XYZ file of C-alpha atoms in Angstrom:
371
model
C -15.025 13.283 -34.737
C -12.154 12.459 -32.405
C -12.884 10.199 -29.503
C -10.635 12.012 -27.051
C -8.751 15.272 -26.721
C -5.463 15.154 -24.850
C -4.904 18.282 -22.821
C -1.440 18.726 -21.346
C -2.134 20.121 -17.867
C 1.468 20.096 -16.784
C 4.162 17.970 -18.365
C 7.833 17.896 -17.424
C 10.186 15.425 -19.043
C 7.568 13.689 -21.200
C 8.445 10.004 -21.684
C 11.656 10.423 -19.687
C 12.107 8.164 -16.673
C 14.265 10.639 -14.775
C 11.582 13.319 -14.486
C 8.132 13.578 -12.973
C 5.292 14.087 -15.395
C 1.561 14.612 -15.529
C -1.227 14.769 -18.076
C -4.938 15.506 -17.941
C -6.874 13.673 -20.663
C -10.262 15.051 -21.600
C -12.422 12.182 -22.803
C -15.295 12.863 -25.202
C -18.371 10.763 -24.384
C -18.032 7.481 -26.251
C -18.779 4.141 -24.546
C -16.259 2.404 -26.839
C -13.314 4.613 -25.927
C -11.803 2.422 -23.208
C -12.610 -0.777 -25.084
C -9.848 0.053 -27.544
C -6.171 -0.589 -26.933
C -4.797 2.524 -25.263
C -1.436 4.138 -25.774
C 0.669 3.846 -22.621
C 1.459 7.354 -21.408
C 4.762 7.840 -19.583
C 5.748 4.195 -20.220
C 9.041 4.574 -18.353
C 7.535 6.002 -15.169
C 8.635 4.205 -12.021
C 5.587 5.145 -9.930
C 2.411 6.034 -11.793
C -0.972 7.151 -10.443
C -4.141 7.208 -12.564
C -7.057 9.325 -11.300
C -10.553 10.071 -12.576
C -12.810 13.045 -12.164
C -15.028 12.671 -9.119
C -18.625 11.783 -9.840
C -21.040 14.626 -9.095
C -24.797 14.882 -8.760
C -26.731 16.491 -11.570
C -24.839 19.141 -13.499
C -22.401 19.940 -10.669
C -18.982 20.476 -12.236
C -17.015 20.396 -8.981
C -16.050 16.762 -9.543
C -13.949 17.829 -12.527
C -12.512 20.793 -10.662
C -11.450 18.738 -7.643
C -9.868 16.078 -9.846
C -7.781 18.726 -11.606
C -6.854 20.295 -8.270
C -5.721 16.906 -6.967
C -3.758 16.386 -10.175
C -1.981 19.717 -9.746
C -1.304 19.252 -6.034
C 0.053 15.727 -6.424
C 2.264 16.819 -9.300
C 3.569 19.766 -7.289
C 4.276 17.537 -4.287
C 6.312 15.043 -6.324
C 8.338 17.827 -7.974
C 11.589 16.066 -7.006
C 10.391 12.480 -7.447
C 12.186 11.355 -10.570
C 10.139 8.707 -12.338
C 6.844 9.784 -10.740
C 3.802 10.382 -12.957
C 0.071 11.064 -12.814
C -2.612 10.742 -15.493
C -6.057 12.206 -14.861
C -9.142 11.439 -16.952
C -11.930 14.024 -17.085
C -14.883 14.713 -19.355
C -15.847 18.024 -21.013
C -18.413 20.354 -19.381
C -21.866 18.822 -19.359
C -20.615 15.242 -19.516
C -19.976 12.766 -16.702
C -17.344 10.135 -16.028
C -19.762 7.541 -14.588
C -19.518 5.071 -17.475
C -15.716 5.114 -17.448
C -15.207 4.947 -13.691
C -16.522 1.365 -13.689
C -13.462 0.422 -15.745
C -10.987 2.304 -13.583
C -8.851 -0.712 -12.691
C -8.773 -1.980 -16.275
C -7.740 1.432 -17.592
C -5.031 1.860 -14.956
C -3.638 -1.596 -15.728
C -3.488 -0.697 -19.409
C -1.492 2.375 -18.396
C 0.881 0.153 -16.352
C 0.089 2.187 -13.234
C 0.733 1.104 -9.662
C -2.186 3.093 -8.219
C -5.638 4.209 -9.328
C -8.030 6.573 -7.538
C -11.611 7.599 -8.157
C -14.484 8.915 -6.054
C -17.511 11.137 -5.816
C -18.651 14.537 -4.587
C -21.583 14.709 -2.166
C -23.054 18.119 -1.370
C -24.386 18.918 2.090
C -27.568 20.933 2.548
C -25.355 23.882 3.424
C -23.769 23.579 -0.030
C -20.422 22.285 1.219
C -19.059 19.600 -1.121
C -17.790 16.423 0.589
C -15.253 14.194 -1.151
C -15.213 10.400 -0.857
C -12.434 8.537 -2.656
C -11.117 5.020 -3.141
C -7.486 4.161 -3.816
C -6.622 0.784 -5.334
C -3.098 -0.620 -5.440
C -2.636 -2.588 -8.638
C 0.975 -3.363 -7.796
C 1.695 -3.125 -4.063
C 4.956 -1.598 -2.850
C 7.469 -3.748 -0.939
C 6.494 -4.623 2.601
C 8.871 -5.334 5.488
C 10.459 -8.478 6.900
C 12.666 -9.773 9.705
C 15.353 -12.425 9.248
C 15.545 -15.103 11.948
C 18.886 -16.593 10.918
C 20.474 -15.299 14.116
C 18.229 -17.592 16.181
C 19.237 -21.179 16.953
C 17.536 -22.997 19.816
C 17.440 -26.442 21.321
C 14.627 -28.468 19.860
C 12.131 -30.694 21.612
C 14.498 -33.679 21.466
C 17.477 -31.716 22.764
C 19.150 -31.336 19.362
C 20.013 -27.822 18.152
C 17.512 -26.504 15.607
C 19.107 -24.135 13.109
C 16.259 -23.629 10.696
C 16.572 -20.327 8.858
C 13.605 -18.242 7.821
C 12.043 -14.838 7.371
C 8.963 -13.280 8.955
C 7.306 -11.665 5.956
C 4.921 -8.711 6.281
C 3.887 -7.773 2.728
C 1.497 -4.965 1.826
C -1.728 -6.960 1.689
C -4.299 -4.145 1.964
C -4.935 -3.342 -1.694
C -7.675 -0.763 -1.091
C -7.870 2.400 0.969
C -11.243 4.138 1.296
C -11.084 7.799 2.278
C -14.093 9.044 4.184
C -15.727 12.373 3.424
C -13.200 15.215 3.203
C -14.642 18.712 3.217
C -14.036 20.351 -0.124
C -10.219 20.142 -0.030
C -8.051 17.541 -1.802
C -4.866 18.548 0.048
C -5.090 15.669 2.521
C -5.435 13.186 -0.346
C -2.379 14.702 -2.016
C -0.363 14.192 1.201
C -1.278 10.496 1.396
C -0.716 9.834 -2.311
C 2.643 11.602 -2.375
C 3.742 9.743 0.758
C 2.818 6.444 -0.866
C 4.552 7.306 -4.154
C 7.742 8.154 -2.250
C 7.469 4.932 -0.247
C 7.262 2.947 -3.502
C 10.556 4.509 -4.562
C 12.358 4.412 -1.197
C 11.366 0.836 -0.353
C 12.982 -0.387 -3.570
C 16.363 1.222 -2.821
C 19.257 1.014 -0.419
C 21.656 3.404 1.228
C 21.371 7.150 0.734
C 18.719 6.849 -1.989
C 16.516 4.810 0.340
C 17.060 7.268 3.174
C 16.163 10.241 0.971
C 12.855 8.902 -0.318
C 11.803 7.229 2.920
C 12.324 10.447 4.889
C 10.237 12.415 2.403
C 7.573 9.689 2.486
C 7.492 10.005 6.261
C 7.102 13.791 5.980
C 4.071 13.421 3.706
C 2.377 10.729 5.796
C 2.995 12.792 8.930
C 1.336 15.763 7.232
C -1.638 13.514 6.487
C -2.042 12.179 10.045
C -1.616 15.686 11.463
C -4.451 16.930 9.244
C -7.107 14.216 9.565
C -9.109 13.754 12.755
C -9.556 10.107 13.752
C -13.289 10.710 14.248
C -13.393 11.566 10.582
C -11.494 8.633 9.072
C -10.005 5.997 11.409
C -9.476 3.377 8.698
C -7.432 5.568 6.353
C -5.509 6.985 9.325
C -4.636 3.434 10.394
C -3.253 2.748 6.929
C -1.196 5.959 7.009
C 0.234 4.953 10.408
C 1.030 1.495 9.074
C 2.930 2.981 6.110
C 4.798 5.194 8.562
C 5.766 2.083 10.542
C 6.981 0.387 7.350
C 8.921 3.464 6.277
C 10.637 3.757 9.665
C 11.503 0.026 9.648
C 13.131 0.385 6.248
C 14.843 3.589 7.346
C 16.303 1.717 10.333
C 17.804 -0.770 7.892
C 19.188 1.966 5.622
C 20.449 4.168 8.478
C 22.119 1.808 10.955
C 23.644 4.705 12.929
C 20.146 5.722 14.095
C 18.513 2.303 13.845
C 17.289 2.262 17.459
C 15.598 5.648 17.067
C 13.811 4.647 13.863
C 12.695 1.294 15.295
C 11.104 3.105 18.223
C 9.209 5.323 15.778
C 8.147 2.247 13.798
C 6.797 0.614 16.960
C 4.907 3.756 18.004
C 3.187 4.128 14.633
C 2.387 0.405 14.376
C 0.833 0.480 17.845
C -1.202 3.532 16.867
C -2.360 1.717 13.717
C -3.422 -1.215 15.916
C -5.379 1.141 18.172
C -7.153 2.725 15.224
C -7.910 -0.588 13.535
C -7.476 -3.581 15.879
C -8.788 -5.982 13.209
C -5.994 -5.629 10.634
C -3.761 -8.714 10.623
C -1.152 -6.747 8.657
C -0.602 -4.465 11.647
C 0.008 -7.419 13.973
C 2.589 -8.869 11.566
C 4.414 -5.543 11.269
C 4.485 -5.330 15.074
C 6.071 -8.803 15.114
C 8.753 -7.581 12.706
C 9.414 -4.542 14.912
C 9.823 -6.668 18.039
C 12.243 -9.020 16.283
C 14.353 -6.100 15.069
C 14.313 -4.560 18.550
C 15.292 -7.835 20.202
C 12.189 -7.879 22.390
C 11.301 -11.028 24.364
C 10.201 -13.768 21.959
C 6.909 -14.234 23.819
C 5.823 -10.778 22.637
C 6.679 -11.619 19.019
C 4.804 -14.921 19.268
C 1.743 -13.105 20.640
C 1.703 -10.724 17.646
C 2.071 -13.613 15.178
C -0.688 -15.592 16.869
C -2.932 -12.536 16.801
C -2.301 -12.212 13.047
C -3.375 -15.849 12.598
C -6.498 -15.205 14.671
C -7.404 -12.140 12.620
C -6.692 -13.754 9.237
C -7.221 -17.519 9.616
C -7.451 -18.029 5.833
C -4.157 -16.267 5.114
C -1.521 -18.956 4.589
C 1.290 -16.412 4.847
C 0.571 -15.554 8.501
C 0.581 -19.257 9.380
C 3.919 -19.738 7.622
C 5.284 -16.779 9.580
C 4.256 -18.464 12.816
C 5.763 -21.759 11.619
C 9.068 -20.040 10.825
C 9.111 -18.419 14.258
C 8.260 -21.667 16.071
C 10.938 -23.561 14.142
C 13.550 -20.939 15.062
C 12.437 -21.286 18.684
C 12.924 -25.053 18.543
C 9.185 -25.838 18.650
C 9.274 -28.304 15.760
C 5.893 -29.980 16.389
C 4.094 -26.619 16.552
C 5.908 -25.419 13.425
C 4.812 -28.531 11.503
C 1.239 -28.057 12.734
C 1.185 -24.524 11.359
C 2.604 -25.755 8.036
C -0.204 -28.326 7.884
C -2.705 -25.537 8.574
C -1.191 -23.383 5.815
C -1.481 -26.276 3.344
C -5.098 -26.871 4.393
C -5.923 -23.195 3.806
C -4.402 -23.309 0.319
C -6.423 -26.393 -0.583
C -9.618 -24.906 0.847
C -9.385 -21.887 -1.426
C -8.308 -23.999 -4.424
C -4.824 -22.525 -4.640
C -1.608 -24.325 -5.434
C 0.652 -25.513 -2.581
C 3.189 -22.920 -1.468
C 6.836 -23.830 -2.198
C 7.853 -22.168 1.079
C 5.788 -24.719 3.031
C 7.591 -27.645 1.462
C 10.992 -25.991 1.848
C 10.502 -25.368 5.568
C 9.096 -28.855 6.041
C 12.252 -30.298 4.471
C 14.416 -28.202 6.806
C 12.498 -29.493 9.827
C 12.638 -33.203 8.925
C 15.946 -33.878 10.733
C 14.523 -32.388 13.959
C 11.089 -34.047 13.870
C 10.340 -36.294 16.824
C 9.954 -39.956 15.877
C 6.810 -41.594 17.305
C 7.669 -44.287 19.881
């Protein structure tokens, strides 16, 4: 008896990188199925999402139905996204996905996917199904950054400090939990399509970047316009943060309207900070925005210091602050932050960061000599 039946739900351009594609795989109950080496489906896809049927209580089949609806809606939304793909795993009627869901990340990695989503259906007393879902990023999309090479200040000893560096704001939030959504997967499809388009746009330049970033913005805007903050502040904050990133990258790709896009980036980053004031990633993105806008350096420093306060064990935020302080001529403070970054790495048993040593070497000529 076969272990799995592959049902083509909707496939366009199978195995071709220049077309979007999707497949629903119906898995027959067998605990050994995902222990075997799996064939990689759509191996040339640029952005791939793996989803699983939503767990349901008892014999409720709506978890399968909603998963297939999400599959169809996502596939329809990425109709023009060349290289986009989705694979959805479901079980036949009467069977449940519970045993497989525990291996969701492993399965998605085997499929060389960037994203994986699973969840469950909870039914209210009124009979209304509520959807809770979790999205994991197995390979995060590019973040944003700001180059400080245009800054050169007088150091503490009066000598010009010309240390070059970059404030780096990577995508560090690898999980997005979506709170209960009433019965409809449309809002999830908006978020997932926006993220898929950001993956593509953030890796490109010029007109291609502008095209995919604008469509990413459209999808994320549709998401934030649909979801009430009382319903899901955390996921809304993440959507706003992706909007800020998309606008920052659009400002870089569309210099003619750079000022307009930077203003939008700032507005969405500030809204993300309001919704979730405890996310260090938001503070770092705000620092990038202020640098690109040429705002007073004290404002940038405040954002970077807030990021350090929110994520004291993140060496990257300390290196960002060190880069900024070095560009501002504050050599002693920059070295202190580099020492802190090295301490953090040792405390969590991770190897020293090459960037710490590189910046330290750049600062040596400007370091004050003890009397």
